[in-house]
Amino acid sequence: MEPDGDAARLGLGRAAQTLPPRLLLLPLLPLLLGRGLRVVAAASSSGAAAEDSSAMEELATEKEAEESHRQDSVSLLTFILLLTLTILTIWLFKHRRVRFLHETGLAMIYGLIVGVILRYGTPATSGHDKSLSCTQEDRAFSTLLVNVSGKFFEYTLKGEISPGKINSVEQNDMLRKVTFDPEVFFNILLPPIIFHAGYSLKKRHFFRNLGSILAYAFLGTAVSCFIIGNLMYGVVKLMKIVGQLSDKFYYTDCLFFGAIISATDPVTVLAIFNELHADVDLYALLFGESVLNDAVAIVLSSSIVAYQPAGLNTHAFDAAAFFKSVGIFLGIFSGSFTMGAVTGVVTALVTKFTKLHCFPLLETALFFLMSWSTFLLAEACGFTGVVAVLFCGITQAHYTYNNLSVESRSRTKQLFEVLHFLAENFIFSYMGLALFTFQKHVFSPVFIIGAFVAIFLGRAAHVYPLSFFLNLGRRHKIGWNFQHMMMFSGLRGAMAFALAIRDTASYARQMMFTTTLLIVFFTVWIVGGGTTPMLSWLNIRVGVDPDQDPPPNNDSFQVLQGDGPDSAGGNRTKQESAWLFRLWYSFDHNYLKPILTHSGPPLTTTLPAWCGLLARCLTSPQVYDNQEPLREEDSDFILTEGDLTLTYGDSTVTANGSSGSHTASTSLEGSRRTKSSSEEVLERDLGMGDQKVSSRGTRLVFPLEDNA
Amino acid sequence: MEPDGDAARLGLGRAAQTLPPRLLLLPLLPLLLGRGLRVVAAASSSGAAAEDSSAMEELATEKEAEESHRQDSVSLLTFILLLTLTILTIWLFKHRRVRFLHETGLAMIYGLIVGVILRYGTPATSGHDKSLSCTQEDRAFSTLLVNVSGKFFEYTLKGEISPGKINSVEQNDMLRKVTFDPEVFFNILLPPIIFHAGYSLKKRHFFRNLGSILAYAFLGTAVSCFIIGNLMYGVVKLMKIVGQLSDKFYYTDCLFFGAIISATDPVTVLAIFNELHADVDLYALLFGESVLNDAVAIVLSSSIVAYQPAGLNTHAFDAAAFFKSVGIFLGIFSGSFTMGAVTGVVTALVTKFTKLHCFPLLETALFFLMSWSTFLLAEACGFTGVVAVLFCGITQAHYTYNNLSVESRSRTKQLFEVLHFLAENFIFSYMGLALFTFQKHVFSPVFIIGAFVAIFLGRAAHVYPLSFFLNLGRRHKIGWNFQHMMMFSGLRGAMAFALAIRDTASYARQMMFTTTLLIVFFTVWIVGGGTTPMLSWLNIRVGVDPDQDPPPNNDSFQVLQGDGPDSAGGNRTKQESAWLFRLWYSFDHNYLKPILTHSGPPLTTTLPAWCGLLARCLTSPQVYDNQEPLREEDSDFILTEGDLTLTYGDSTVTANGSSGSHTASTSLEGSRRTKSSSEEVLERDLGMGDQKVSSRGTRLVFPLEDNA
């Protein structure tokens, strides 16, 4: 019985100008599948020759639309069920403390399985005979009005199709349905992930390592991109000689590949770090690098595209174009950064100077809208929305968060946490699916092997020399074990995939996409499974209280020390950090915090006397009540971080590892974590009989004495 | 400086088959604007004659795409800023306790203002010369391949255009951009609103009045639809005679209008009821009716479309078609109901039998996905997703909610609350905007006046006779003041708008849309502003503790009594409710609750002995620990409701009034509301000098003695 189908028929008949009403009951589909889904009304009934009766025609069109709508629902349901399955299995894994396979790896496996089923299990409903050619003048218009026996139909341009592909398009409707619009990744799935990363940044350790993080993210990514690009150009030349290359592959394509594959995404590693409470500085370095190099990779890849010299298709080196693209890089990056920071500051001011916190729902909604508008604003101004959203998230966490009501704090956290979780698992299960359902794969063994070697070398050339130079300036040296761990954790994930799928039109891009997909699979599974053994093998301490500084006298940790016993003093931050950081810190503490939040010293004390009136206006009355003494230590950061983690229960499930989930054990056991948490973790891990950890338990070095 | 534009150019040049990369940085746009936005790449540069250089061509196309993308961002930003403005003003109103204008009315006003600016303030960039005609055989295909000097471009069918409209389409790009796809309402904005309504239902009072609610929602809506339809047919006939009608308007069109305009949406009224703690039974009646009649109206309107007899365009009465559409109505409704309930039950079982509650994030994600899959499942099976989602929400609240962890309870509540709030305010501000930006308005004064009269009469014919018949069977009579209030609160809102905008292709539908829009404006503003005076004028008590039964001996309330002092007994529910309800209640309490949740009596005691094994499997161990005595009163409902409101702070802002926001005063004052809350409310209202209430304060009758 198809009651609704009948219901919709006549409405549609009269309403051919708008969309078929049956379609309109499909919610959130545009959200996930974007344009990709709606592309082609199903062809099931269009094989017949042209009928004369317009009624029959309408009926056929409706049936098509209805069928298409149903297929859309089914394909989206596939994803939902996939995610549901993933969630249930994740729960099982967490329940049984299985650590060798992370949820993202799991999502990919399920995606692969469903992909295989879709690929080989569904009949190939080839969509022959539903397109017709109509030769036209020499320009493609965006809208086409087609006169069909007196009726006008409006068509919109979808894109160009290479002549060879005309017959292969739409070979399998179901495959086509599940292979959806790449823009969805950038427009819908990435922003919440990136915002969440920024919003739940562990600020203290992030800022303490800011210099190194920036170096890794900017210099390192650029180095890695350049090295991979050049190595791949060699590989491509080789392929040309061997005769493996069947189409054009320019130098800029190689550089582009370098850019998209340089964005690391150690989701798995960080999740395991979180669970095991691994060293917080290493965590900060890895996390900070991966968040920022996502942004760098986006901007870098568009700059490389822009680098292509003005005379089309020459693809040779051109100094002017090179400097132009460097300029573009800097322009876009700083513009996006500013935009994100400004929106964050505006939100902070609004939440500070209204009493919006009496109405948490309004506050949350405002917060959400402002964060979203960052993205749109950046896009409208020609900057990069994703980058803007990242810095907006950081600013929101640093300032606005303090102005929110308690309820809004947990509400915003949880909202973005859920969005992030869903988006991330969706991307990973989609990746699994794409390996089989994507219909334009170009598998080139030489290129793939070359790429694996290149990313290995690129990562090595990025981590080790940079660490060497950074160690020259750092008080807390980045030890060899940290460097090896960073080398090992250079796995590729969502961002590489999103950048690769963005454009799969040319032969070169298709080859890149396939290779990227395989690299992501390989690194996620291998590195994900190898993290725990690697940690113990490299003697990286686990079970660390993140608010605690590294133990001063423990010989097994050569890391982060370098300045001996004096580092146990009360005012570490000042000593540890570079002057730039100190400058920023005092500026932030003395001026920005009091202006933008209810905390910090009153502006009347920090601003010069002639600003008295302004200072009084901007300082909130609360400040005078709970005026913090100007402690020398970074109490400010600690406090804020304490706040951040306060509202967080168990969040090891946030795969990006960005949330304050070092309280996992706390919430599970219902007690505030104490300084002896390392023993607890040890006990827990051994007690649970987790074979993975306990088998190597002897090699895991725990700081068994309480360093407090 | 437009760095990104340059960056995107060449990538696009090579990638004409996929989408222009610039577009892909626009996130969440598909979410809100759906297909509507992407329809036409801007025409700014297409006026020139066809150039020969393909490079120039590509450049022009990119520029267009980029320009279009920017316009998209700007138009979405407009909405975001509109919502932000609304939120800030709502805060101001709440802060100053202004009650005459509800937030939804406010959103509409802002929408109107922006609409005026867009309409008259922006230059009419008429999109001439960008479409070209291409006469073709007698069938419209879904995909068109167009050969442009050797290159193939793919076009997709957008819809039919009536020949007269060809030149008026795209008159103003900006207007067109903000007037987006009607499907968005059904697919994206309505589901969270409806789910939230179901999920936050105040079950006790809802179930106590279930019979009346069902009668109002089903019978009442049908009666109202039929009466309005017939009256409007008279109006249309009159218009034909007078010569005001310039196109066809069938009887089925009139009935369709009756169906779409019969869905009441007393958002404003309920929000004010919440704030004032007005009578809970009246609240339950109004709320229950409005939630269910949304569902009824959706199904009714599609049934009416299906009613049109098989022979096209006769539009005369046909018994077979009539019974067919009744069958369709019943089929769709029961199918959707079942689907929603089943998904809810499955979720309950999953959350009960896994220990997912240790990981709130997983739990929340699962909950969200399962609720969403209801919609898709219903759509895939040909039922109505919105209806399914409503009953899914009710089931989830009744069973699954009890299995969730404390964190997930608040998380899911808050998630859907935020989604609901954003969606609702978006719809209302969009309504304001649509009055000026929608380009196919048909203002017909006769029709509009006729419609106002018809909905008034339809509402009257729905409320008064039905109440009379219901009172014959009810112990607690529905008093005259309640009936008048129900009559008064019959305002139209989001659902009427969504149904009307679903199809605006024909002349008749355009006239309906315009009229619906005006009716919504009028009723939201007038009724919204008049609720507080009306309440006092009708002597409806405010400041009621919802968990408290109506006072037994208070002469000012003739309502809900009828059975005198004996109603003060402990086992009221049994006496109050009909046998059907009792039957359901005991079935639910004895079997469903124990099976689906951790509460209720153990199944081993309620099931017959031969089901022993099954009973032991299904009963959760917790039940034996906290086994509730089988109290005769509806403790179960009270308890559950207590749970529901527990996690809720101030939620008067949820405009649908569906949340447990009678605790608003509590959260504000930080103390648990006591039995004397009515006095508190009185004090608060009078003390604040709210001129609206205090001026009529003498007429507000409060139950000043504590009835506990």
mmCIF file of C-alpha atoms in Angstrom, chain B residues 392-524:
data_model
loop_
_atom_site.group_PDB
_atom_site.id
_atom_site.type_symbol
_atom_site.label_atom_id
_atom_site.label_comp_id
_atom_site.label_asym_id
_atom_site.label_seq_id
_atom_site.Cartn_x
_atom_site.Cartn_y
_atom_site.Cartn_z
ATOM 1 C CA CYS B 392 8.246 8.793 18.923
ATOM 2 C CA GLY B 393 8.812 11.784 21.173
ATOM 3 C CA ILE B 394 5.944 10.786 23.438
ATOM 4 C CA THR B 395 7.173 7.209 23.675
ATOM 5 C CA GLN B 396 10.730 8.289 24.295
ATOM 6 C CA ALA B 397 9.612 10.557 27.114
ATOM 7 C CA HIS B 398 7.441 7.870 28.654
ATOM 8 C CA TYR B 399 9.849 4.945 28.534
ATOM 9 C CA THR B 400 13.336 5.668 27.237
ATOM 10 C CA TYR B 401 13.715 8.739 29.386
ATOM 11 C CA ASN B 402 13.617 6.591 32.510
ATOM 12 C CA ASN B 403 16.506 4.478 31.294
ATOM 13 C CA LEU B 404 18.811 7.351 30.497
ATOM 14 C CA SER B 405 21.580 8.523 32.751
ATOM 15 C CA VAL B 406 21.005 11.769 34.583
ATOM 16 C CA GLU B 407 23.390 13.534 32.249
ATOM 17 C CA SER B 408 21.717 12.220 29.147
ATOM 18 C CA ARG B 409 18.332 13.287 30.420
ATOM 19 C CA SER B 410 19.368 16.865 30.659
ATOM 20 C CA ARG B 411 21.466 16.600 27.540
ATOM 21 C CA THR B 412 18.682 15.287 25.326
ATOM 22 C CA LYS B 413 16.210 17.747 26.782
ATOM 23 C CA GLN B 414 18.533 20.642 26.229
ATOM 24 C CA LEU B 415 19.562 19.548 22.793
ATOM 25 C CA PHE B 416 16.011 19.374 21.550
ATOM 26 C CA GLU B 417 15.084 22.501 23.443
ATOM 27 C CA VAL B 418 17.750 24.500 21.665
ATOM 28 C CA LEU B 419 16.881 23.021 18.285
ATOM 29 C CA HIS B 420 13.215 23.723 18.893
ATOM 30 C CA PHE B 421 13.849 27.270 19.998
ATOM 31 C CA LEU B 422 16.019 28.078 17.006
ATOM 32 C CA ALA B 423 13.701 26.412 14.540
ATOM 33 C CA GLU B 424 10.628 28.112 15.884
ATOM 34 C CA ASN B 425 12.070 31.572 15.945
ATOM 35 C CA PHE B 426 13.484 31.023 12.528
ATOM 36 C CA ILE B 427 10.075 30.095 11.175
ATOM 37 C CA PHE B 428 8.414 33.113 12.710
ATOM 38 C CA SER B 429 11.019 35.568 11.531
ATOM 39 C CA TYR B 430 10.855 33.957 8.139
ATOM 40 C CA MET B 431 7.119 34.488 8.106
ATOM 41 C CA GLY B 432 7.631 38.174 8.667
ATOM 42 C CA LEU B 433 10.171 38.249 5.891
ATOM 43 C CA ALA B 434 7.976 36.304 3.512
ATOM 44 C CA LEU B 435 5.243 38.895 3.542
ATOM 45 C CA PHE B 436 7.482 41.209 1.589
ATOM 46 C CA THR B 437 9.957 38.974 -0.131
ATOM 47 C CA PHE B 438 7.636 36.289 -1.454
ATOM 48 C CA GLN B 439 7.067 37.301 -5.035
ATOM 49 C CA LYS B 440 3.831 35.589 -5.885
ATOM 50 C CA HIS B 441 1.379 37.061 -3.400
ATOM 51 C CA VAL B 442 -2.275 37.195 -4.392
ATOM 52 C CA PHE B 443 -4.062 39.626 -2.102
ATOM 53 C CA SER B 444 -7.771 39.214 -2.380
ATOM 54 C CA PRO B 445 -9.653 41.295 0.221
ATOM 55 C CA VAL B 446 -12.864 39.307 -0.178
ATOM 56 C CA PHE B 447 -11.099 36.035 0.302
ATOM 57 C CA ILE B 448 -9.164 37.332 3.274
ATOM 58 C CA ILE B 449 -12.211 38.726 5.044
ATOM 59 C CA GLY B 450 -14.100 35.559 4.216
ATOM 60 C CA ALA B 451 -11.287 33.484 5.646
ATOM 61 C CA PHE B 452 -11.242 35.413 8.889
ATOM 62 C CA VAL B 453 -14.975 34.920 9.302
ATOM 63 C CA ALA B 454 -14.689 31.289 8.328
ATOM 64 C CA ILE B 455 -11.950 30.430 10.784
ATOM 65 C CA PHE B 456 -13.873 32.183 13.520
ATOM 66 C CA LEU B 457 -17.023 30.216 12.742
ATOM 67 C CA GLY B 458 -15.071 27.027 12.196
ATOM 68 C CA ARG B 459 -13.388 27.370 15.559
ATOM 69 C CA ALA B 460 -16.692 28.105 17.246
ATOM 70 C CA ALA B 461 -18.373 25.133 15.603
ATOM 71 C CA HIS B 462 -15.469 23.042 16.758
ATOM 72 C CA VAL B 463 -15.115 24.156 20.353
ATOM 73 C CA TYR B 464 -18.641 24.723 21.666
ATOM 74 C CA PRO B 465 -20.576 21.710 20.347
ATOM 75 C CA LEU B 466 -17.715 19.337 21.049
ATOM 76 C CA SER B 467 -17.322 20.667 24.560
ATOM 77 C CA PHE B 468 -21.056 20.195 25.075
ATOM 78 C CA PHE B 469 -20.873 16.575 24.056
ATOM 79 C CA LEU B 470 -17.675 15.987 25.986
ATOM 80 C CA ASN B 471 -19.226 17.488 29.091
ATOM 81 C CA LEU B 472 -21.942 14.879 28.927
ATOM 82 C CA GLY B 473 -19.302 12.270 29.572
ATOM 83 C CA ARG B 474 -16.771 14.156 31.673
ATOM 84 C CA ARG B 475 -16.810 14.273 35.415
ATOM 85 C CA HIS B 476 -14.865 17.501 35.385
ATOM 86 C CA LYS B 477 -16.897 19.628 33.054
ATOM 87 C CA ILE B 478 -15.148 21.947 30.679
ATOM 88 C CA GLY B 479 -16.546 25.250 31.905
ATOM 89 C CA TRP B 480 -17.686 28.156 29.781
ATOM 90 C CA ASN B 481 -14.634 30.166 30.600
ATOM 91 C CA PHE B 482 -12.437 27.310 29.409
ATOM 92 C CA GLN B 483 -14.428 27.036 26.222
ATOM 93 C CA HIS B 484 -14.136 30.766 25.585
ATOM 94 C CA MET B 485 -10.428 30.594 26.233
ATOM 95 C CA MET B 486 -10.063 27.716 23.800
ATOM 96 C CA MET B 487 -12.051 29.662 21.275
ATOM 97 C CA PHE B 488 -9.824 32.666 21.796
ATOM 98 C CA SER B 489 -6.587 30.662 21.676
ATOM 99 C CA GLY B 490 -7.275 29.167 18.290
ATOM 100 C CA LEU B 491 -4.439 31.039 16.710
ATOM 101 C CA ARG B 492 -2.544 29.771 13.708
ATOM 102 C CA GLY B 493 1.178 29.472 13.479
ATOM 103 C CA ALA B 494 4.071 27.523 12.087
ATOM 104 C CA MET B 495 2.186 24.476 10.863
ATOM 105 C CA ALA B 496 -0.412 26.427 8.897
ATOM 106 C CA PHE B 497 2.388 28.403 7.331
ATOM 107 C CA ALA B 498 4.431 25.331 6.505
ATOM 108 C CA LEU B 499 1.458 23.602 4.922
ATOM 109 C CA ALA B 500 0.571 26.691 2.944
ATOM 110 C CA ILE B 501 4.051 27.337 1.623
ATOM 111 C CA ARG B 502 4.456 23.712 0.626
ATOM 112 C CA ASP B 503 2.806 24.337 -2.666
ATOM 113 C CA THR B 504 2.379 27.798 -4.106
ATOM 114 C CA ALA B 505 2.262 26.897 -7.756
ATOM 115 C CA SER B 506 -1.318 27.605 -8.690
ATOM 116 C CA TYR B 507 -3.282 30.802 -8.355
ATOM 117 C CA ALA B 508 -5.518 29.264 -5.703
ATOM 118 C CA ARG B 509 -2.593 28.132 -3.617
ATOM 119 C CA GLN B 510 -0.945 31.531 -3.829
ATOM 120 C CA MET B 511 -4.102 33.190 -2.595
ATOM 121 C CA MET B 512 -4.275 30.687 0.238
ATOM 122 C CA PHE B 513 -0.684 31.326 1.152
ATOM 123 C CA THR B 514 -1.148 35.078 1.341
ATOM 124 C CA THR B 515 -4.306 34.696 3.389
ATOM 125 C CA THR B 516 -2.694 32.201 5.739
ATOM 126 C CA LEU B 517 0.204 34.535 6.295
ATOM 127 C CA LEU B 518 -2.123 37.371 7.241
ATOM 128 C CA ILE B 519 -4.160 35.145 9.520
ATOM 129 C CA VAL B 520 -1.023 34.022 11.279
ATOM 130 C CA PHE B 521 0.145 37.602 11.757
ATOM 131 C CA PHE B 522 -3.177 38.757 13.034
ATOM 132 C CA THR B 523 -3.787 35.914 15.435
ATOM 133 C CA VAL B 524 -0.262 35.817 16.800
#
